[in-house]
Tab-separated table of C-alpha atoms and ligand atoms in Angstrom:
chain	number	residue	atom	x	y	z
A	236	LEU	CA	61.141	-45.014	-1.699
A	237	GLN	CA	61.749	-41.999	-1.799
A	238	GLU	CA	61.282	-40.743	-5.268
A	239	LYS	CA	57.966	-42.908	-4.362
A	240	GLY	CA	56.519	-41.141	-1.672
A	241	LEU	CA	57.491	-37.685	-3.190
A	242	LYS	CA	56.311	-37.882	-6.831
A	243	GLN	CA	52.886	-39.233	-4.506
A	244	ILE	CA	52.195	-36.019	-2.330
A	245	ARG	CA	53.448	-33.878	-5.670
A	246	GLU	CA	50.262	-35.627	-7.132
A	247	SER	CA	47.670	-35.788	-4.345
A	248	GLU	CA	44.628	-33.683	-4.954
A	249	ASP	CA	42.719	-33.031	-1.892
A	250	LEU	CA	43.490	-32.699	1.754
A	251	LYS	CA	42.290	-36.028	2.621
A	252	GLN	CA	44.627	-38.024	0.506
A	253	ILE	CA	47.908	-36.429	2.181
A	254	ASN	CA	46.126	-37.478	4.908
A	255	ASP	CA	46.457	-40.870	4.101
A	256	ILE	CA	49.714	-40.215	2.576
A	257	ARG	CA	51.055	-39.377	5.298
A	258	VAL	CA	49.974	-42.026	7.544
A	259	ASN	CA	51.475	-44.605	4.799
A	260	LEU	CA	54.745	-43.250	4.686
A	261	LEU	CA	55.795	-41.661	8.293
A	262	GLY	CA	53.522	-43.656	10.156
A	263	LYS	CA	53.750	-46.404	12.874
A	264	LYS	CA	52.899	-49.039	10.525
A	265	GLY	CA	55.066	-47.212	8.131
A	266	PRO	CA	57.895	-48.158	6.144
A	267	ILE	CA	60.607	-45.854	7.548
A	268	THR	CA	59.645	-46.401	10.519
A	269	GLU	CA	60.194	-50.130	10.713
A	270	VAL	CA	62.952	-49.119	9.177
A	271	LEU	CA	64.069	-47.091	12.587
A	272	ARG	CA	63.030	-50.132	14.988
A	273	GLY	CA	64.850	-52.687	13.167
A	274	MET	CA	68.705	-50.344	13.676
A	275	LYS	CA	69.022	-52.518	16.706
A	276	ASP	CA	70.071	-55.327	14.903
A	277	LEU	CA	72.193	-53.155	12.806
A	278	SER	CA	76.025	-53.149	13.648
A	279	ALA	CA	77.950	-50.023	15.463
A	280	GLU	CA	79.548	-48.119	12.042
A	281	GLU	CA	75.910	-49.322	10.012
A	282	ARG	CA	73.831	-47.341	12.641
A	283	PRO	CA	75.025	-43.904	11.797
A	284	LYS	CA	74.731	-44.313	8.586
A	285	ILE	CA	71.532	-46.175	8.399
A	286	GLY	CA	70.010	-44.070	10.866
A	287	SER	CA	71.187	-40.585	9.446
A	288	PHE	CA	69.973	-41.634	6.085
A	289	SER	CA	66.637	-42.751	6.570
A	290	ASN	CA	66.272	-39.611	9.590
A	291	ALA	CA	66.626	-37.371	5.959
A	292	ILE	CA	63.714	-39.233	3.955
A	293	LYS	CA	61.895	-38.915	7.086
A	294	ASN	CA	62.329	-35.718	7.077
A	295	GLU	CA	62.231	-34.733	3.532
A	296	LEU	CA	59.264	-36.654	2.915
A	297	ALA	CA	57.492	-34.630	6.205
A	298	GLU	CA	59.404	-31.196	5.065
A	299	ALA	CA	57.423	-32.279	1.159
A	300	ILE	CA	54.144	-33.514	2.848
A	301	ARG	CA	53.875	-29.683	5.125
A	302	LEU	CA	54.268	-27.545	2.252
A	303	LYS	CA	51.975	-29.787	-0.055
A	304	ASN	CA	49.685	-29.419	3.099
A	305	GLU	CA	49.187	-25.580	2.835
A	306	GLU	CA	49.424	-25.731	-1.015
A	307	LEU	CA	46.000	-27.587	-0.441
A	308	GLU	CA	44.942	-25.660	2.012
A	309	ILE	CA	45.288	-21.998	0.466
A	310	LYS	CA	43.606	-23.744	-2.564
A	311	LYS	CA	40.646	-24.953	-0.347
A	312	THR	CA	40.036	-21.097	0.911
A	313	ALA	CA	40.136	-19.853	-1.915
A	314	LYS	CA	37.512	-22.061	-3.851
A	315	LYS	CA	35.430	-21.014	-1.032
A	316	LEU	CA	36.132	-17.665	-1.045
A	317	GLU	CA	35.470	-18.111	-5.221
A	318	LYS	CA	31.764	-19.562	-4.565
A	319	GLU	CA	30.815	-17.061	-1.694
A	320	LYS	CA	31.917	-14.331	-3.686
A	321	ILE	CA	29.120	-11.749	-3.253
A	322	ASP	CA	28.673	-8.790	-6.590
A	323	VAL	CA	28.941	-5.847	-4.882
A	324	THR	CA	27.975	-3.941	-8.173
A	325	LEU	CA	24.804	-6.017	-9.194
A	326	PRO	CA	21.872	-4.770	-9.237
A	327	GLY	CA	19.296	-5.889	-6.292
A	328	ALA	CA	16.520	-7.708	-6.619
A	329	GLN	CA	13.778	-5.861	-7.846
A	330	ILE	CA	11.043	-5.966	-5.426
A	331	GLN	CA	7.563	-5.718	-6.174
A	332	LEU	CA	5.650	-2.671	-4.342
A	333	GLY	CA	2.132	-2.278	-3.317
A	334	GLN	CA	0.091	0.988	-3.766
A	335	PRO	CA	-2.483	3.081	-2.201
A	336	HIS	CA	-6.221	2.124	-3.595
A	337	VAL	CA	-7.687	4.088	-6.517
A	338	ILE	CA	-10.268	5.160	-4.089
A	339	ALA	CA	-7.844	6.223	-1.986
A	340	GLN	CA	-6.016	7.504	-4.666
A	341	VAL	CA	-8.294	9.705	-5.514
A	342	ILE	CA	-9.244	11.148	-1.605
A	343	GLU	CA	-5.633	11.600	-1.611
A	344	GLU	CA	-6.004	13.490	-4.016
A	345	LEU	CA	-9.277	15.788	-3.275
A	346	GLU	CA	-7.984	16.016	0.416
A	347	ASP	CA	-4.727	17.764	-0.955
A	348	LEU	CA	-7.081	20.073	-2.919
A	349	PHE	CA	-9.054	20.962	0.126
A	350	LEU	CA	-6.482	21.021	2.635
A	351	GLY	CA	-4.387	23.941	-0.059
A	352	MET	CA	-7.443	26.255	0.875
A	353	GLY	CA	-7.202	25.699	4.449
A	354	TYR	CA	-9.983	23.063	4.724
A	355	GLN	CA	-9.912	20.934	7.954
A	356	VAL	CA	-10.046	17.024	6.929
A	357	VAL	CA	-11.948	15.271	9.961
A	358	SER	CA	-13.392	11.860	10.018
A	359	GLY	CA	-16.695	11.075	11.949
A	360	PRO	CA	-17.543	7.082	13.105
A	361	GLU	CA	-18.744	4.530	10.559
A	362	ILE	CA	-21.311	3.004	13.510
A	363	GLU	CA	-23.733	6.090	13.793
A	364	GLU	CA	-26.682	7.427	15.794
A	365	ASP	CA	-29.639	7.901	14.665
A	366	HIS	CA	-29.134	11.748	15.784
A	367	TYR	CA	-26.180	12.884	13.580
A	368	ASN	CA	-27.241	10.860	10.311
A	369	PHE	CA	-31.427	11.838	10.215
A	370	GLU	CA	-32.404	14.072	13.403
A	371	MET	CA	-29.543	17.074	13.125
A	372	LEU	CA	-29.673	16.602	9.341
A	373	ASN	CA	-33.558	17.383	9.027
A	374	LEU	CA	-34.648	14.477	8.685
A	375	PRO	CA	-37.165	13.885	11.756
A	376	ALA	CA	-38.060	10.318	12.658
A	377	ASP	CA	-41.090	9.524	10.326
A	378	HIS	CA	-39.795	11.939	7.084
A	379	PRO	CA	-40.296	10.825	3.835
A	380	ALA	CA	-36.857	11.649	2.810
A	381	ARG	CA	-35.612	8.492	5.174
A	382	ASP	CA	-36.733	6.434	2.671
A	383	MET	CA	-34.171	8.179	-0.001
A	384	GLN	CA	-31.555	6.087	2.123
A	385	ASP	CA	-32.271	2.155	2.453
A	386	THR	CA	-30.664	2.284	6.142
A	387	PHE	CA	-28.909	-0.905	8.224
A	388	TYR	CA	-29.895	-0.506	11.741
A	389	ILE	CA	-27.830	-1.986	14.220
A	390	THR	CA	-30.821	-1.014	17.458
A	391	LYS	CA	-33.237	1.852	16.801
A	392	GLU	CA	-30.707	4.766	17.530
A	393	LEU	CA	-27.845	2.578	16.156
A	394	LEU	CA	-27.265	2.400	12.873
A	395	MET	CA	-23.954	2.227	9.929
A	396	ARG	CA	-23.699	5.494	8.676
A	397	THR	CA	-25.605	6.354	5.372
A	398	GLN	CA	-24.183	9.200	4.351
A	399	THR	CA	-20.458	11.380	5.461
A	400	SER	CA	-22.797	14.483	6.214
A	401	PRO	CA	-23.484	13.576	9.502
A	402	VAL	CA	-20.233	14.224	9.846
A	403	GLN	CA	-21.292	17.921	8.856
A	404	ALA	CA	-23.372	18.117	12.112
A	405	ARG	CA	-20.763	16.709	14.980
A	406	THR	CA	-18.170	19.604	13.071
A	407	MET	CA	-20.321	22.020	13.186
A	408	GLU	CA	-22.028	21.533	16.613
A	409	THR	CA	-18.658	21.515	18.153
A	410	HIS	CA	-16.941	24.247	16.251
A	411	ASP	CA	-16.059	27.807	17.891
A	412	PHE	CA	-16.857	30.505	15.528
A	413	SER	CA	-15.543	33.106	17.095
A	414	LYS	CA	-12.275	31.291	15.964
A	415	GLY	CA	-12.975	31.474	12.450
A	416	PRO	CA	-15.028	30.090	10.034
A	417	LEU	CA	-15.609	26.258	9.256
A	418	LYS	CA	-13.886	24.977	6.173
A	419	MET	CA	-14.455	21.338	6.243
A	420	VAL	CA	-13.966	18.342	4.237
A	421	SER	CA	-15.080	14.663	5.495
A	422	PRO	CA	-14.146	11.270	3.448
A	423	GLY	CA	-15.451	7.632	4.370
A	424	LYS	CA	-16.858	4.537	3.785
A	425	VAL	CA	-21.108	4.597	4.134
A	426	TYR	CA	-23.585	1.984	3.536
A	427	ARG	CA	-26.871	0.989	2.703
A	428	ARG	CA	-28.949	-1.379	2.259
A	429	ASP	CA	-28.353	-2.499	-1.509
A	430	THR	CA	-28.217	-5.173	-3.712
A	431	ASP	CA	-25.138	-5.169	-5.080
A	432	ASP	CA	-24.449	-5.175	-8.953
A	433	ALA	CA	-22.454	-3.368	-11.776
A	434	THR	CA	-23.485	-0.363	-10.378
A	435	HIS	CA	-24.367	-1.412	-6.641
A	436	SER	CA	-22.755	-1.900	-3.536
A	437	HIS	CA	-23.141	-1.928	-0.037
A	438	GLN	CA	-20.897	-0.148	0.925
A	439	PHE	CA	-19.018	2.351	-1.397
A	440	HIS	CA	-17.281	6.058	-0.450
A	441	GLN	CA	-18.034	9.511	-0.071
A	442	PHE	CA	-16.367	12.695	0.392
A	443	GLU	CA	-17.914	15.744	1.692
A	444	GLY	CA	-17.337	18.921	2.064
A	445	LEU	CA	-18.827	22.300	4.135
A	446	VAL	CA	-18.342	25.570	4.392
A	447	ILE	CA	-19.593	27.898	7.427
A	448	ASP	CA	-18.961	31.676	7.163
A	449	LYS	CA	-20.293	34.837	7.721
A	450	HIS	CA	-21.324	35.831	3.715
A	451	VAL	CA	-21.142	32.414	1.835
A	452	THR	CA	-22.804	32.804	-1.262
A	453	MET	CA	-23.994	29.736	-3.984
A	454	ALA	CA	-21.365	31.631	-6.351
A	455	ASP	CA	-18.628	30.123	-3.515
A	456	LEU	CA	-20.096	26.304	-3.352
A	457	LYS	CA	-20.019	26.690	-8.048
A	458	GLY	CA	-16.404	27.495	-7.602
A	459	THR	CA	-15.492	25.412	-5.697
A	460	ILE	CA	-17.250	22.535	-7.466
A	461	GLU	CA	-15.768	23.728	-10.700
A	462	LEU	CA	-12.525	22.813	-9.302
A	463	ILE	CA	-13.008	19.747	-7.354
A	464	ALA	CA	-14.371	18.854	-11.336
A	465	LYS	CA	-10.660	20.030	-12.862
A	466	THR	CA	-9.143	18.901	-10.221
A	467	VAL	CA	-10.162	15.101	-11.215
A	468	PHE	CA	-11.710	15.284	-14.407
A	469	GLY	CA	-9.078	17.732	-16.530
A	470	GLU	CA	-9.052	21.751	-16.890
A	471	GLU	CA	-11.449	21.189	-19.993
A	472	GLN	CA	-14.301	20.045	-17.519
A	473	GLU	CA	-17.331	22.437	-16.933
A	474	ILE	CA	-20.472	21.430	-14.858
A	475	ARG	CA	-23.389	22.600	-14.740
A	476	LEU	CA	-25.917	22.847	-11.317
A	477	ARG	CA	-29.137	21.161	-11.504
A	478	PRO	CA	-32.373	21.616	-9.263
A	479	SER	CA	-32.665	18.863	-6.729
A	480	TYR	CA	-33.979	18.046	-3.341
A	481	PHE	CA	-31.678	17.234	0.063
A	482	PRO	CA	-33.617	17.951	3.179
A	483	PHE	CA	-30.306	19.367	4.730
A	484	THR	CA	-30.019	22.043	2.204
A	485	GLU	CA	-32.200	24.078	0.766
A	486	PRO	CA	-31.798	24.901	-2.657
A	487	SER	CA	-30.362	21.904	-3.580
A	488	VAL	CA	-28.624	20.776	-6.796
A	489	GLU	CA	-27.316	17.621	-8.174
A	490	VAL	CA	-24.104	18.620	-10.220
A	491	ASP	CA	-23.659	17.328	-13.785
A	492	VAL	CA	-20.051	17.548	-15.193
A	493	THR	CA	-19.270	17.787	-19.181
A	494	CYS	CA	-19.070	14.087	-20.203
A	495	PHE	CA	-14.962	13.238	-20.328
A	496	LYS	CA	-15.563	10.411	-22.826
A	497	CYS	CA	-17.172	12.750	-25.676
A	498	HIS	CA	-16.953	15.811	-24.276
A	499	GLY	CA	-20.642	17.064	-24.768
A	500	LYS	CA	-21.126	15.305	-27.984
A	501	GLY	CA	-23.113	12.307	-26.298
A	502	CYS	CA	-22.313	9.098	-26.375
A	503	SER	CA	-23.288	5.538	-24.582
A	504	ILE	CA	-21.364	6.529	-21.000
A	505	CYS	CA	-23.363	9.703	-20.235
A	506	LYS	CA	-27.013	8.108	-22.459
A	507	TYR	CA	-26.303	10.796	-25.067
A	508	THR	CA	-26.779	14.132	-23.268
A	509	GLY	CA	-23.162	15.006	-22.607
A	510	TRP	CA	-22.927	15.087	-18.670
A	511	LEU	CA	-22.275	12.915	-16.453
A	512	GLU	CA	-23.929	13.212	-12.210
A	513	VAL	CA	-21.257	12.966	-10.344
A	514	LEU	CA	-22.357	14.803	-6.784
A	515	GLY	CA	-24.948	16.431	-4.673
A	516	ALA	CA	-24.760	19.770	-2.771
A	517	GLY	CA	-26.708	22.873	-1.428
A	518	MET	CA	-26.345	26.348	0.482
A	519	VAL	CA	-27.077	24.363	3.923
A	520	HIS	CA	-30.175	24.666	5.789
A	521	PRO	CA	-31.271	27.600	8.398
A	522	ASN	CA	-32.732	24.469	10.622
A	523	VAL	CA	-29.402	22.278	9.971
A	524	LEU	CA	-27.373	25.747	11.155
A	525	ARG	CA	-30.541	26.241	14.332
A	526	MET	CA	-30.777	22.794	15.579
A	527	ALA	CA	-26.394	22.491	15.020
A	528	GLY	CA	-25.941	25.933	17.572
A	529	VAL	CA	-25.165	28.275	14.721
A	530	ASP	CA	-27.808	31.793	14.340
A	531	PRO	CA	-28.742	31.450	10.470
A	532	GLU	CA	-29.590	34.985	10.861
A	533	VAL	CA	-25.566	35.612	11.360
A	534	TYR	CA	-24.258	32.425	9.418
A	535	GLY	CA	-24.639	30.770	6.382
A	536	GLY	CA	-23.029	27.770	4.389
A	537	PHE	CA	-22.583	24.989	1.451
A	538	ALA	CA	-22.587	21.940	1.765
A	539	PHE	CA	-21.768	18.886	-0.281
A	540	GLY	CA	-21.304	15.211	-0.483
A	541	LEU	CA	-19.525	13.057	-3.594
A	542	GLY	CA	-18.706	9.740	-4.745
A	543	PRO	CA	-14.858	8.796	-4.921
A	544	ASP	CA	-16.327	4.760	-5.990
A	545	ARG	CA	-17.969	7.169	-8.774
A	546	PHE	CA	-15.505	9.319	-9.186
A	547	ALA	CA	-13.416	6.772	-10.126
A	548	MET	CA	-14.746	4.523	-12.387
A	549	LEU	CA	-15.899	7.499	-14.310
A	550	LYS	CA	-12.738	8.569	-14.473
A	551	TYR	CA	-10.755	5.306	-15.302
A	552	SER	CA	-13.748	3.766	-17.413
A	553	ILE	CA	-15.003	1.167	-14.460
A	554	ASP	CA	-17.946	-0.473	-15.153
A	555	ASP	CA	-18.289	-2.070	-12.120
A	556	ILE	CA	-18.431	-0.765	-8.602
A	557	ARG	CA	-17.805	-4.332	-7.510
A	558	ASN	CA	-14.260	-4.505	-8.596
A	559	PHE	CA	-12.970	-2.046	-5.982
A	560	TYR	CA	-13.953	-4.712	-3.396
A	561	LEU	CA	-12.737	-7.873	-4.942
A	562	ASN	CA	-8.817	-7.143	-4.318
A	563	ASP	CA	-8.104	-8.438	-7.117
A	564	ASN	CA	-4.450	-7.163	-7.677
A	565	ARG	CA	-4.380	-8.197	-11.272
A	566	PHE	CA	-7.026	-4.977	-11.075
A	567	LEU	CA	-5.672	-2.607	-8.332
A	568	SER	CA	-2.011	-2.727	-9.970
A	569	GLN	CA	-2.905	-0.915	-12.954
A	570	PHE	CA	-3.227	2.218	-10.810
A	571	THR	CA	-0.020	2.508	-10.263
A	572	LYS	CA	0.618	6.258	-8.371
A	573	ARG	CA	3.277	7.573	-10.047
A	574	GLY	CA	5.303	10.813	-9.014
B	762	LIG	N1	-25.468	13.319	1.489
B	762	LIG	C1	-26.065	13.823	0.525
B	762	LIG	C2	-26.387	12.067	-0.424
B	762	LIG	O1	-25.620	11.216	0.242
B	762	LIG	C3	-25.013	13.933	-0.657
B	762	LIG	C4	-25.387	15.591	0.450
B	762	LIG	C5	-23.893	16.398	0.497
B	762	LIG	C6	-25.901	16.737	-0.475
B	762	LIG	C7	-24.306	17.086	0.836
B	762	LIG	C8	-25.849	17.745	-0.100
B	762	LIG	C9	-24.935	18.148	0.830
B	762	LIG	O2	-27.004	12.094	-0.631
C-alpha cells in the first residue's frame, strides 16, 4: 500500500488527481482509516505496533501528497505566468493616423504664409446678409453683376454667402485705423447654385485677402500674389495679370500662373496657353471703402480671392472637384502631410 500510494503520488499530474489520491488513501473510507478503525479488535501487544506502523505510513503518504501538491501549485502558477507574459520590448501595434483634408492643407499653408507677414486670420458667417455679400461690395439690388454668382437665397435678406468677400466688408467696418493698417485673410466655404460636375460644386472654398493702408499700390498686390504662387506651386512660378472686372475692385485683374505641368510650353491642362488662371484681385473700389466708413482720399488697398479647391486640383492634378467631398479615404489618404 505504501509503495503503491507513493507511486500514484509521484505520477499524478494535476491538482485534481492528487486530491483524488488523497481522498482514496487517507480519507474516511480509505485503507488506513480502515486499519486504524480495526485496532479495537487487536490484542494489547499488537495494537501499538500496528498503530505506530499505520501512523507512520499515513504521515509519510500525507507528507508526499503535501509536497506533490506544492510542486503542482508552483507548476500551475508558472504555466499561468508564461501564458500571460507580455513582452514590453515588442513594437506597438501600428495605429492608423488620419490627416488634414487636402483642402485644409492648402488653406493652412496659405494661413502660415500670411500669419508670417503679420496678417490676421478672420472668419465670417456662411449664412450671410445680402447687405454684406452684395450691397457693401458695391453690388446694389439690381446690379447686373449679381448674376455672376448664382445665389442660394434663404430669405430676401439672408443667403448662403457666394464669396468670402463679405468678410472684407465686415472687417473694414470694425477696424480701428488709428491702431494701424488692416491686413487680413479669410478662408472659408462658399455656396453657389451650380449643378455639380467635374469642375463645379455647389459648395467650395475661397481664401480672401485684404490690405488697407495709406500707400498701398498695385505693385504690392502683384508681389503678394507672386509670393502665393511660389509658395503653393513652387519657386519657378511666374504670374501674369490680365484686366478683368469685379464690382468691388478697380482696377480688377485676373491672375494666371505659368502652367506647372508644361512650364509655359502649352499642354492640355492649360489648354495650350501655357498659363493657368488661379485668382481674382484688384485695388479696393472707393465706394467699398466709403460704405465701410473708410476715407478713400486717405486710405486704399488691394484685395484678392482665390479658390483652394482649384489650387489643390492644379497642384495635385485632380481632375474632378467632387473627389474633395466624397470622403473616400482611398482618395484623401494620398495627401498625407509630412513633417
Ligand atoms: N470674390 C471674387 C469672386 O468670388 C474674387 C475676388 C476677391 C476678386 C477679391 C477681387 C477681389 O469671384
